[in-house]
mmCIF file of C-alpha atoms and ligand atoms in Angstrom:
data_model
loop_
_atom_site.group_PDB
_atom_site.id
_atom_site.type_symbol
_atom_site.label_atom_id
_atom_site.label_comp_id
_atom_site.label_asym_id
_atom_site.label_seq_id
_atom_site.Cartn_x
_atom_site.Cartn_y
_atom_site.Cartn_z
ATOM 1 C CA UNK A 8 63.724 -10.567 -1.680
ATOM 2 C CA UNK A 9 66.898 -8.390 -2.890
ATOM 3 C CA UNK A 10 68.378 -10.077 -5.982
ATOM 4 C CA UNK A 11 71.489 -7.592 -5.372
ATOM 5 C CA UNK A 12 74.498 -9.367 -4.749
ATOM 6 C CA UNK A 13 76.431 -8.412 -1.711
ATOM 7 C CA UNK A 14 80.122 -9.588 -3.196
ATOM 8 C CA UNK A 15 79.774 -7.810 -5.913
ATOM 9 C CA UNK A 16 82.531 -4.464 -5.416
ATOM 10 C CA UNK A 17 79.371 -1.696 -6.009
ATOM 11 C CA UNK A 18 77.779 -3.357 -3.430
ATOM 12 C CA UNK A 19 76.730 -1.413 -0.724
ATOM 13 C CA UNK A 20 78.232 -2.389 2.462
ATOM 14 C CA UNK A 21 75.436 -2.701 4.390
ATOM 15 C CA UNK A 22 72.216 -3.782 2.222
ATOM 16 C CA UNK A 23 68.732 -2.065 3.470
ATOM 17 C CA UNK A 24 66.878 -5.537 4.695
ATOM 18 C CA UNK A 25 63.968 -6.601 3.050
ATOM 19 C CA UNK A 26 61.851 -9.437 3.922
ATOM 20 C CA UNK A 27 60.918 -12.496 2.191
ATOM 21 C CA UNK A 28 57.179 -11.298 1.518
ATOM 22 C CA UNK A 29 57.347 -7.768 1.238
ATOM 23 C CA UNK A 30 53.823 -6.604 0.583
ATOM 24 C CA UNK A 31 51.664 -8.282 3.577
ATOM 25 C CA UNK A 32 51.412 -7.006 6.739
ATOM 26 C CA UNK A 33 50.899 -9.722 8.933
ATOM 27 C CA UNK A 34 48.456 -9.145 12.310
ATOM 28 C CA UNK A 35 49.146 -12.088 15.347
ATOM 29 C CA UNK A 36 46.540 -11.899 17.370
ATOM 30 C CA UNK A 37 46.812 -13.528 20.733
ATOM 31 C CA UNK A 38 50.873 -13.165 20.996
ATOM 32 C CA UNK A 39 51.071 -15.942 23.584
ATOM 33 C CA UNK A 40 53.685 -18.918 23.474
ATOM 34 C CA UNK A 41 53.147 -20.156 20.203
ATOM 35 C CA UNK A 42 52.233 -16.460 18.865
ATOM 36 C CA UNK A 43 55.545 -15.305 20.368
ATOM 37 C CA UNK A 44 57.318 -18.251 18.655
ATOM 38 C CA UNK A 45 56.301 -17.490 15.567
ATOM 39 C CA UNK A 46 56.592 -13.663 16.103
ATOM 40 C CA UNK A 47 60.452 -14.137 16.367
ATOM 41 C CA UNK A 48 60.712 -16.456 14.060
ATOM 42 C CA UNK A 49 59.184 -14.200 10.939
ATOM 43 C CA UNK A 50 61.873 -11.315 12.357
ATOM 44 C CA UNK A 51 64.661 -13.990 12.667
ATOM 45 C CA UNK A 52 64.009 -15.640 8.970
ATOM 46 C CA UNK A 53 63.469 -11.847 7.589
ATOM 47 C CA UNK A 54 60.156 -13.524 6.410
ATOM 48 C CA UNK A 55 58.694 -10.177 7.648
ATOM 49 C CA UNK A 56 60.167 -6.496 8.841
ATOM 50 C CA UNK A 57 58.918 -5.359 12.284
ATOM 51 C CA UNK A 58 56.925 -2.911 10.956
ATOM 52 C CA UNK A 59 55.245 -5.475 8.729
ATOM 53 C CA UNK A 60 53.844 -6.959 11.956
ATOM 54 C CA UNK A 61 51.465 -5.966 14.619
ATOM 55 C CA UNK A 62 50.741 -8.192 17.465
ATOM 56 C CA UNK A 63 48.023 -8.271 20.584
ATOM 57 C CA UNK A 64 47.580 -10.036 23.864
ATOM 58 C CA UNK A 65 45.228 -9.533 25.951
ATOM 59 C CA UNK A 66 47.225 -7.423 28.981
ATOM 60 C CA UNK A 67 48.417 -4.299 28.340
ATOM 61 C CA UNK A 68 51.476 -4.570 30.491
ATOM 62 C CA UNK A 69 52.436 -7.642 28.524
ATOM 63 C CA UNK A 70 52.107 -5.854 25.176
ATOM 64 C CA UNK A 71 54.801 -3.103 26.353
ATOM 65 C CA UNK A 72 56.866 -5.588 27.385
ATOM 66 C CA UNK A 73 56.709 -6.996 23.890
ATOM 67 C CA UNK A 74 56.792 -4.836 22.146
ATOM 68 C CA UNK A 75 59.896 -3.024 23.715
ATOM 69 C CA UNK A 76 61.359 -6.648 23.520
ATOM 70 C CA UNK A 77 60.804 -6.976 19.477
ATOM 71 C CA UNK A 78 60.644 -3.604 18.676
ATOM 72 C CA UNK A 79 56.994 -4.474 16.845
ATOM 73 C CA UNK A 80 53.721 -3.241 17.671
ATOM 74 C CA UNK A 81 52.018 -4.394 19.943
ATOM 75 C CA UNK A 82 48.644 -3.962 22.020
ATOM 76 C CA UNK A 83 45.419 -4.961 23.409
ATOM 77 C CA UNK A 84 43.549 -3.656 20.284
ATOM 78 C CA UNK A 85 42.509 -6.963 18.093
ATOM 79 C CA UNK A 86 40.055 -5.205 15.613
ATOM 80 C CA UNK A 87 42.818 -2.005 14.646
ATOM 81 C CA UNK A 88 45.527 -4.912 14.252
ATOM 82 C CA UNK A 89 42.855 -6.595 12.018
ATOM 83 C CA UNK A 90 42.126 -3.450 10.080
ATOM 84 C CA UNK A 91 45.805 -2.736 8.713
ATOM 85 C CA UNK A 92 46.553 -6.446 8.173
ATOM 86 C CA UNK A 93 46.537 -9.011 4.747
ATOM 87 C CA UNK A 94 46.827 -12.127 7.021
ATOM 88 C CA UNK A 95 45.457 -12.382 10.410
ATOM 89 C CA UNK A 96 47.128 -14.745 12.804
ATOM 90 C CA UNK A 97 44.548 -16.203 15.467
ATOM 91 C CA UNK A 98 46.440 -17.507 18.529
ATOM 92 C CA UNK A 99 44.263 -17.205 21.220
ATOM 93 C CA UNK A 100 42.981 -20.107 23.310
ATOM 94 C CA UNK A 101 40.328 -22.159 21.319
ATOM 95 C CA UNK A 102 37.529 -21.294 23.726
ATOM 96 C CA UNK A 103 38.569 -17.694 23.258
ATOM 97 C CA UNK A 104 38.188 -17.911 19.433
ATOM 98 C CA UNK A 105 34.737 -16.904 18.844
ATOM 99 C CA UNK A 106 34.927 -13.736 21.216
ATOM 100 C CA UNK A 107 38.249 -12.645 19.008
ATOM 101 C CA UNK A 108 35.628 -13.573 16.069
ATOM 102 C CA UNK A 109 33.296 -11.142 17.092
ATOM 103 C CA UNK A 110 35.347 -8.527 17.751
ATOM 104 C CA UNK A 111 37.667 -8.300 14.201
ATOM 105 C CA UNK A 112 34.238 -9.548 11.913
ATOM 106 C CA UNK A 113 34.150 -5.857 10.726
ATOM 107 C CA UNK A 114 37.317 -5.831 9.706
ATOM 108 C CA UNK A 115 37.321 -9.024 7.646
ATOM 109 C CA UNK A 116 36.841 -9.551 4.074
ATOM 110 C CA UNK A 117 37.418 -11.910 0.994
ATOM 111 C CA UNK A 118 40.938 -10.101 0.087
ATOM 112 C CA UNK A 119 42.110 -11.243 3.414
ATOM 113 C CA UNK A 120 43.747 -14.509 4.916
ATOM 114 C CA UNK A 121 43.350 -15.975 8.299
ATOM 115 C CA UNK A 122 45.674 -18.352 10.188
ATOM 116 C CA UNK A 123 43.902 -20.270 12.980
ATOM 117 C CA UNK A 124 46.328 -22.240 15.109
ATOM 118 C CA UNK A 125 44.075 -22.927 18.112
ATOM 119 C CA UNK A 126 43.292 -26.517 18.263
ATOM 120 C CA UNK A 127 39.840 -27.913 17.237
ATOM 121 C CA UNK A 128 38.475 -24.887 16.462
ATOM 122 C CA UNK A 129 37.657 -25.812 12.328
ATOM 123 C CA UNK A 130 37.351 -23.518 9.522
ATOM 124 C CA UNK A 131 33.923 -23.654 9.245
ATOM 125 C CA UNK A 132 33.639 -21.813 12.670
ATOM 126 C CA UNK A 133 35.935 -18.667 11.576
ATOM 127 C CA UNK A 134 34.111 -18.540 8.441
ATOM 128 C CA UNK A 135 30.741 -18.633 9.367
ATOM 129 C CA UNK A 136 31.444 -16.180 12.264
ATOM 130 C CA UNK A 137 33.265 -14.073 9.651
ATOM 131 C CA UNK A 138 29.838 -13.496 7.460
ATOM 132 C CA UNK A 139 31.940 -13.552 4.305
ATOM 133 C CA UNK A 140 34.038 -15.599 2.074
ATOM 134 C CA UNK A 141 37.001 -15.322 3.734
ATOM 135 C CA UNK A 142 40.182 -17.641 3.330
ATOM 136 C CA UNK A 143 40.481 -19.550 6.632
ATOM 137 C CA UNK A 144 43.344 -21.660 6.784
ATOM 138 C CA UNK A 145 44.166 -24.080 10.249
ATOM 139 C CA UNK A 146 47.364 -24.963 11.782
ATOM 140 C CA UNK A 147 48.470 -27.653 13.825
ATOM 141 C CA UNK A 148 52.059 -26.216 14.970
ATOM 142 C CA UNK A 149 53.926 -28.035 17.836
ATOM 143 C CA UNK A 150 56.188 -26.682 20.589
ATOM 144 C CA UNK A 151 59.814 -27.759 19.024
ATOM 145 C CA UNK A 152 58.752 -24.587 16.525
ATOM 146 C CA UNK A 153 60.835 -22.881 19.286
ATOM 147 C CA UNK A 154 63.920 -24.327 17.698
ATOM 148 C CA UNK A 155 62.993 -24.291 13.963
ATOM 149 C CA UNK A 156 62.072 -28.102 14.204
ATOM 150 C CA UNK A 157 58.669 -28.271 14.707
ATOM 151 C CA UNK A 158 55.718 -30.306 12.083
ATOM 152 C CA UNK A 159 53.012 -28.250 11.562
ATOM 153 C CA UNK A 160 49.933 -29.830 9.162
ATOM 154 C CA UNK A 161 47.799 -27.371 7.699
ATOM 155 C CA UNK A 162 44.324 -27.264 6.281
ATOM 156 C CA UNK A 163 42.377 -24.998 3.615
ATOM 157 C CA UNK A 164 39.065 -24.047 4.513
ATOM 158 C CA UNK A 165 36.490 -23.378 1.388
ATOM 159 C CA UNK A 166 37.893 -20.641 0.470
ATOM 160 C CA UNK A 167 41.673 -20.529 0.062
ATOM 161 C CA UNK A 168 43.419 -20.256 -3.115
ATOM 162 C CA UNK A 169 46.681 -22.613 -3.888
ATOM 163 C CA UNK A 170 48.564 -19.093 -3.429
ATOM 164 C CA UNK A 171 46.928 -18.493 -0.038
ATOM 165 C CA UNK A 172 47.759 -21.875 0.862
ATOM 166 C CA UNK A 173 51.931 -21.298 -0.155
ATOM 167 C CA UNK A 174 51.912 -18.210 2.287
ATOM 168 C CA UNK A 175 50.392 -20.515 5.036
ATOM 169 C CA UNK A 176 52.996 -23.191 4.479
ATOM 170 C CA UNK A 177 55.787 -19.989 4.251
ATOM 171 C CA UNK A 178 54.568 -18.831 7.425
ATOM 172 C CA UNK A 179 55.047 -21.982 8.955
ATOM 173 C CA UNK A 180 58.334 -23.227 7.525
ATOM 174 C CA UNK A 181 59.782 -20.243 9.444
ATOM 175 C CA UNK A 182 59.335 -22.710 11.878
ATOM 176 C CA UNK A 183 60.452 -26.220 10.763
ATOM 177 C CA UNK A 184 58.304 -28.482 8.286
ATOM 178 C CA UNK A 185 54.925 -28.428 6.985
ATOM 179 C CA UNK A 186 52.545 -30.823 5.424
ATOM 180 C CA UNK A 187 48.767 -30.441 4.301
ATOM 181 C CA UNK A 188 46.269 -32.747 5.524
ATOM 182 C CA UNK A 189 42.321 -33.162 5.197
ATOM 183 C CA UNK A 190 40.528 -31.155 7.679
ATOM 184 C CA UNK A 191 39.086 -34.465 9.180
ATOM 185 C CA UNK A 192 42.217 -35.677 10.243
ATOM 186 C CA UNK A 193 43.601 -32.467 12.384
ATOM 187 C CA UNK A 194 42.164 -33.522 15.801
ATOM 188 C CA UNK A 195 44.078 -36.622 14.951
ATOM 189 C CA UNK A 196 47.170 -34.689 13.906
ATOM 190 C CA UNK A 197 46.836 -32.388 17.468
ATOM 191 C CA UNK A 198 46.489 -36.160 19.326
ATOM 192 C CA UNK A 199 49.803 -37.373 17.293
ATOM 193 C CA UNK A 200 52.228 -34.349 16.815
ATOM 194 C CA UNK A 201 50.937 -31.382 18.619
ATOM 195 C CA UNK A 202 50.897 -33.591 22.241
ATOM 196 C CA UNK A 203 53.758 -35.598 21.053
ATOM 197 C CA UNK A 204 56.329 -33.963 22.656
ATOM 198 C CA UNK A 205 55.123 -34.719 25.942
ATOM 199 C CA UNK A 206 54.844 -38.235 25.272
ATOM 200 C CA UNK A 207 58.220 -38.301 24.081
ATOM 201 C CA UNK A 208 60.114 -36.146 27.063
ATOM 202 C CA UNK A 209 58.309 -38.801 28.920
ATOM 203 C CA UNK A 210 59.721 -41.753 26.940
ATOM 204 C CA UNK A 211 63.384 -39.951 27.084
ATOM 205 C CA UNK A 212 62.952 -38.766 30.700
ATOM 206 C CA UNK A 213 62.679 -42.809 31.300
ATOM 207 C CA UNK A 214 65.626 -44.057 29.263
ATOM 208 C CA UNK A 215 67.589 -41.039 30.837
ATOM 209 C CA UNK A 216 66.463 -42.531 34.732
ATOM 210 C CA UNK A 217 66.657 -46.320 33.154
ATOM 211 C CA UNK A 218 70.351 -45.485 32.499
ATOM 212 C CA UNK A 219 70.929 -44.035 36.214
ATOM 213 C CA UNK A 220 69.059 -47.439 37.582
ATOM 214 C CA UNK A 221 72.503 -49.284 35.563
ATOM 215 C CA UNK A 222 75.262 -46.888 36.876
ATOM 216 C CA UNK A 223 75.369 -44.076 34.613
ATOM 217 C CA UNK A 224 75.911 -40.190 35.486
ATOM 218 C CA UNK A 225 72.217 -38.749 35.309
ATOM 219 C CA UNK A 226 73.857 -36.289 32.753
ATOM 220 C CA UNK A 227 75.341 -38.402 30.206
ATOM 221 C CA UNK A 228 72.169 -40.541 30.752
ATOM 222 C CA UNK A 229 70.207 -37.574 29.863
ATOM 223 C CA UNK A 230 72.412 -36.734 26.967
ATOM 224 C CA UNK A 231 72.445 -40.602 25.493
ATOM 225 C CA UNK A 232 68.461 -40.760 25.696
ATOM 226 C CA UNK A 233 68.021 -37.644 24.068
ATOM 227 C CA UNK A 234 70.462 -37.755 21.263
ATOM 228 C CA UNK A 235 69.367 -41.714 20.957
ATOM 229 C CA UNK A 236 66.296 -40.172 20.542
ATOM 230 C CA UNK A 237 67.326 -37.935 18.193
ATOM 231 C CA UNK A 238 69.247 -39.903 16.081
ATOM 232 C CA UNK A 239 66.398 -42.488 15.347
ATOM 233 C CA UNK A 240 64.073 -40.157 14.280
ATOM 234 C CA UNK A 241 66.445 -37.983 11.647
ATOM 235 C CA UNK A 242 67.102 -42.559 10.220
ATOM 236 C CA UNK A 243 63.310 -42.528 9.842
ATOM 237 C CA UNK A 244 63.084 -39.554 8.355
ATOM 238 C CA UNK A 245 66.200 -39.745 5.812
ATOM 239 C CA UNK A 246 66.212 -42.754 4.577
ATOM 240 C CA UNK A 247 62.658 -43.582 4.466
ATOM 241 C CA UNK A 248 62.785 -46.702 6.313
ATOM 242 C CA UNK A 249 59.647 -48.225 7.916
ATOM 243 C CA UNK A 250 60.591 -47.672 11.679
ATOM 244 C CA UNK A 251 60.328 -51.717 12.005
ATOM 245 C CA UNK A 252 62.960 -52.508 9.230
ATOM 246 C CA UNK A 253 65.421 -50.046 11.480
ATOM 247 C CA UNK A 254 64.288 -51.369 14.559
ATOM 248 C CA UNK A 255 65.393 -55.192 12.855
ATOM 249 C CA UNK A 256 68.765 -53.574 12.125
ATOM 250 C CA UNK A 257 69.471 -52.885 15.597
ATOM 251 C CA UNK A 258 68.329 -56.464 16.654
ATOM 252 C CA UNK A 259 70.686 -59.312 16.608
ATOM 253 C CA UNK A 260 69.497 -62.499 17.324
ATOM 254 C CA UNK A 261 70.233 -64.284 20.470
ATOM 255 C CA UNK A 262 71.728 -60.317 21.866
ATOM 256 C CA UNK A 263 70.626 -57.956 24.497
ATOM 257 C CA UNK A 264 68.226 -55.592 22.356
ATOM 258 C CA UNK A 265 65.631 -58.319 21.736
ATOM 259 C CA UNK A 266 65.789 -59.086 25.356
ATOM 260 C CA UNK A 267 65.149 -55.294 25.773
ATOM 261 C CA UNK A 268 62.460 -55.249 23.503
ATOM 262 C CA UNK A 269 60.009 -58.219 25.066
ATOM 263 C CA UNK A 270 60.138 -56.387 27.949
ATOM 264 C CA UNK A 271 58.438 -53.577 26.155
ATOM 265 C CA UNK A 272 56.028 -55.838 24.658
ATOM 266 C CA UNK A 273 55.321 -57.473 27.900
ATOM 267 C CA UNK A 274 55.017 -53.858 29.327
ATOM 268 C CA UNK A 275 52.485 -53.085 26.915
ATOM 269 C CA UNK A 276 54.718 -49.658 25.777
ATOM 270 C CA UNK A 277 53.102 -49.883 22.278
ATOM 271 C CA UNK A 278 49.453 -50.142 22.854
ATOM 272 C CA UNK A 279 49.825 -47.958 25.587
ATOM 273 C CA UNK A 280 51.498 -45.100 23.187
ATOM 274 C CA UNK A 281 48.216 -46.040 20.991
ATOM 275 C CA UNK A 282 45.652 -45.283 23.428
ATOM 276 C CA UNK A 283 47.639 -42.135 24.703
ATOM 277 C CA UNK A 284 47.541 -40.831 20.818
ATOM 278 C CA UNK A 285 43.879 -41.945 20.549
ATOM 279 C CA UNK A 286 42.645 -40.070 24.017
ATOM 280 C CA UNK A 287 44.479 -36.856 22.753
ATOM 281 C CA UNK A 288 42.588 -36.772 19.734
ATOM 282 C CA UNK A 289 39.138 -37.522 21.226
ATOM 283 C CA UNK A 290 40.322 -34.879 23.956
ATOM 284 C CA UNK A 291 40.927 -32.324 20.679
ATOM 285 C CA UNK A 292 37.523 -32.867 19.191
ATOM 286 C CA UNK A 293 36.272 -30.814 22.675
ATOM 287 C CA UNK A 294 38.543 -28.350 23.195
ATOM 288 C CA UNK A 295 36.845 -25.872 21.146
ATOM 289 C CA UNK A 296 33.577 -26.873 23.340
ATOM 290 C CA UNK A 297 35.856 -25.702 26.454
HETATM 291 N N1 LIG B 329 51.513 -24.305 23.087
HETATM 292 C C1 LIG B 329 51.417 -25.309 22.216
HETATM 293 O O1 LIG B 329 52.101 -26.338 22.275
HETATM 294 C C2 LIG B 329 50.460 -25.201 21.066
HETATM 295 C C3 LIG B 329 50.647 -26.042 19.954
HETATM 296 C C4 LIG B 329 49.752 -25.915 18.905
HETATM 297 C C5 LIG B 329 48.704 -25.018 18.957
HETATM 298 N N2 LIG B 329 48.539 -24.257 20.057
HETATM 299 C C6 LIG B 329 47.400 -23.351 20.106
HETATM 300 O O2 LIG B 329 47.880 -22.034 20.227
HETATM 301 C C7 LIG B 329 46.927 -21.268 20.917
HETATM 302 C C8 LIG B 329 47.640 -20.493 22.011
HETATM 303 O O3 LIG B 329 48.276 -21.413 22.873
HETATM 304 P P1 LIG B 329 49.503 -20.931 23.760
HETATM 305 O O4 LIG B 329 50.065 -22.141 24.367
HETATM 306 O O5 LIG B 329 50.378 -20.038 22.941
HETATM 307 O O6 LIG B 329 48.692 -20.085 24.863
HETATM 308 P P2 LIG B 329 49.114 -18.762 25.653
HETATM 309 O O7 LIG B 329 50.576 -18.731 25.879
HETATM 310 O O8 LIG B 329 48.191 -18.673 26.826
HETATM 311 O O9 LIG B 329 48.775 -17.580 24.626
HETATM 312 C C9 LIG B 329 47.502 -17.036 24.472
HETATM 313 C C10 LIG B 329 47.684 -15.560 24.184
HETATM 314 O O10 LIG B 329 46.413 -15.020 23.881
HETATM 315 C C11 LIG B 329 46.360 -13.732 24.475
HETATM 316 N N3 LIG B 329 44.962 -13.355 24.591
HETATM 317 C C12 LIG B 329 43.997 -13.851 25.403
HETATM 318 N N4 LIG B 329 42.831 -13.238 25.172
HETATM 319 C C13 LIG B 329 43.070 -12.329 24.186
HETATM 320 C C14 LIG B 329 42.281 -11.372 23.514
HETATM 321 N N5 LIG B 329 40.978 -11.225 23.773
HETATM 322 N N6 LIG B 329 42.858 -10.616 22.565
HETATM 323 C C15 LIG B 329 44.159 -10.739 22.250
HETATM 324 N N7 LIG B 329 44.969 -11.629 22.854
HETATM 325 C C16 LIG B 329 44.425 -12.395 23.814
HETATM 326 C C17 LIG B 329 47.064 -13.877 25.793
HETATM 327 O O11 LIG B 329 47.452 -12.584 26.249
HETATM 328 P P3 LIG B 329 48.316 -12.354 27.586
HETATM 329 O O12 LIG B 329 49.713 -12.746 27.237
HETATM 330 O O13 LIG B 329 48.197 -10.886 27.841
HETATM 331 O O14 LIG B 329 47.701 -13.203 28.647
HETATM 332 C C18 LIG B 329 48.241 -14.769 25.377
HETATM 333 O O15 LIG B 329 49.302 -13.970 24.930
HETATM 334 C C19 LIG B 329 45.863 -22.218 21.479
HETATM 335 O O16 LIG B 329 44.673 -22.078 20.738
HETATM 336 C C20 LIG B 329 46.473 -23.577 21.295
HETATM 337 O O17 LIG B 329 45.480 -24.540 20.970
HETATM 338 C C21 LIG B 329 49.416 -24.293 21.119
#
């Protein structure tokens, strides 16, 4: 990054940009909806310059299209984008992983770093299909990455070094927050926070029509449950609360929220979000099987 000042008076008026890791050039392979997310986000954060990237999909009238749309390059040409690139990006369906494999093998080698994102497919695969030692590195991004605020986990494979693992967890932060978990638990992470947004529009989509069944506009119904929703989450996350301790704040005895809150019991909301988390993650152990 520049260390030049820009309010200094020789500064130049308009500074040449530089990006935040200057010396990788970054291949994301399978430029889809998460791929394109992140695409904008690395030219957005000035983690990378455009010409620092290259990108493929698998049409070629979809590569024009992006790449006339982010000024980067882009095409249908996986193992040329491999070639020229420190850190491959894999973002291809998980079925569709061992084909891309194939294809960019020759091009991979111990000096370079690859980002799976696909779901279930584990780092053993990529390296085993690589033929070398090659870092390997899997995320678990979700879809609120579209407005910086997504949790991604990551996991090393064998062969990733603790500097490897920083650009991973730079990569990702272009996108909200990171952590790093044990391999084992990332079918459970894509069961909890990769499907989790569905489970919760469906939990705010029902407060939003609860609050039109007692009178309210469906907007500002829409707006309460959402910012309600919102709200809780940044209390558990800021002050470090256990969920239930916050949920006991909100409960006075003898008043309407415990009324509220045996019918959710009685309605079985809780177990029911259990087994929903526990399906998606037996669901995630298959994908890769297609
Ligand atoms: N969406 C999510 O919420 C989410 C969250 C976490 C992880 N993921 C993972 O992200 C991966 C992609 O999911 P997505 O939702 O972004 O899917 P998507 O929108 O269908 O993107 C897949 C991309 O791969 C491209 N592609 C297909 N075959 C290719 C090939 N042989 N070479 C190069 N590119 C090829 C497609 O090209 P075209 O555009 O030309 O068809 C498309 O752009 C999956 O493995 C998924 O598990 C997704």
């Amino acid at each position: 990054m520049s260390t030049t000042p820009d309010d200094t008076p020789h500064a130049p008026t308009a500074l040449p940009a530089s990006s935040v890791l200057p010396n990788l050039r970054v291949a994301i392979l399978g430029a889809g909806k998460m791929g394109g997310i992140l695409l904008q986000a690395f030219l957005k954060n000035n983690l990378l310059l455009p010409d620092q990237i290259a990108a493929t999909v698998q049409h070629p009238d979809r590569a024009m299209a992006l790449s006339a749309q982010f000024g980067v390059e882009v095409s249908t040409d996986n193992l040329a984008a491999a070639t020229h690139a420190d850190v491959i990006l894999l973002g291809v369906k998980p079925t569709q992983v061992p084909a891309l494999m194939a294809e960019i093998a020759p091009a991979l080698n111990p000096s370079k770093l690859v980002l799976s994102f696909a779901a279930s497919v584990k780092t053993r695969s990529i390296e085993d299909a690589a033929g070398c030692d090659l870092a390997v590195i899997r995320a678990m991004p979700n879809t609120p990455a579209m407005l910086a605020a997504a949790i991604t986990a990551l996991c090393p494979g064998r062969f990733v070094s603790a500097e490897q693992m920083a650009i991973g967890q730079r990569i990702f932060q272009t996108v909200g927050r990171t952590v790093i978990v044990d391999e084992k638990h990332m079918d459970a992470v894509t069961g909890l926070s990769g499907s989790g947004p569905a489970f919760l529009y469906i939990i705010i989509e029902a407060l939003a029509e609860a609050g039109v069944n007692v009178g309210l506009p469906r907007d500002v119904a829409t707006l309460l449950a959402a910012q309600t929703t919102l709200g809780s989450a940044k209390m558990v996350l800021e002050t470090g609360y256990h969920p239930a301790l916050l949920k006991d704040q909100v409960t006075t005895p003898a008043g309407c929220t415990v009324d509220g809150i045996l019918e959710l019991e009685e309605g079985g909301l809780r177990v029911t979000l259990i087994k929903a988390v526990k399906r998606a993650t037996q669901r995630a152990k298959e994908l890769a099987a297609g």
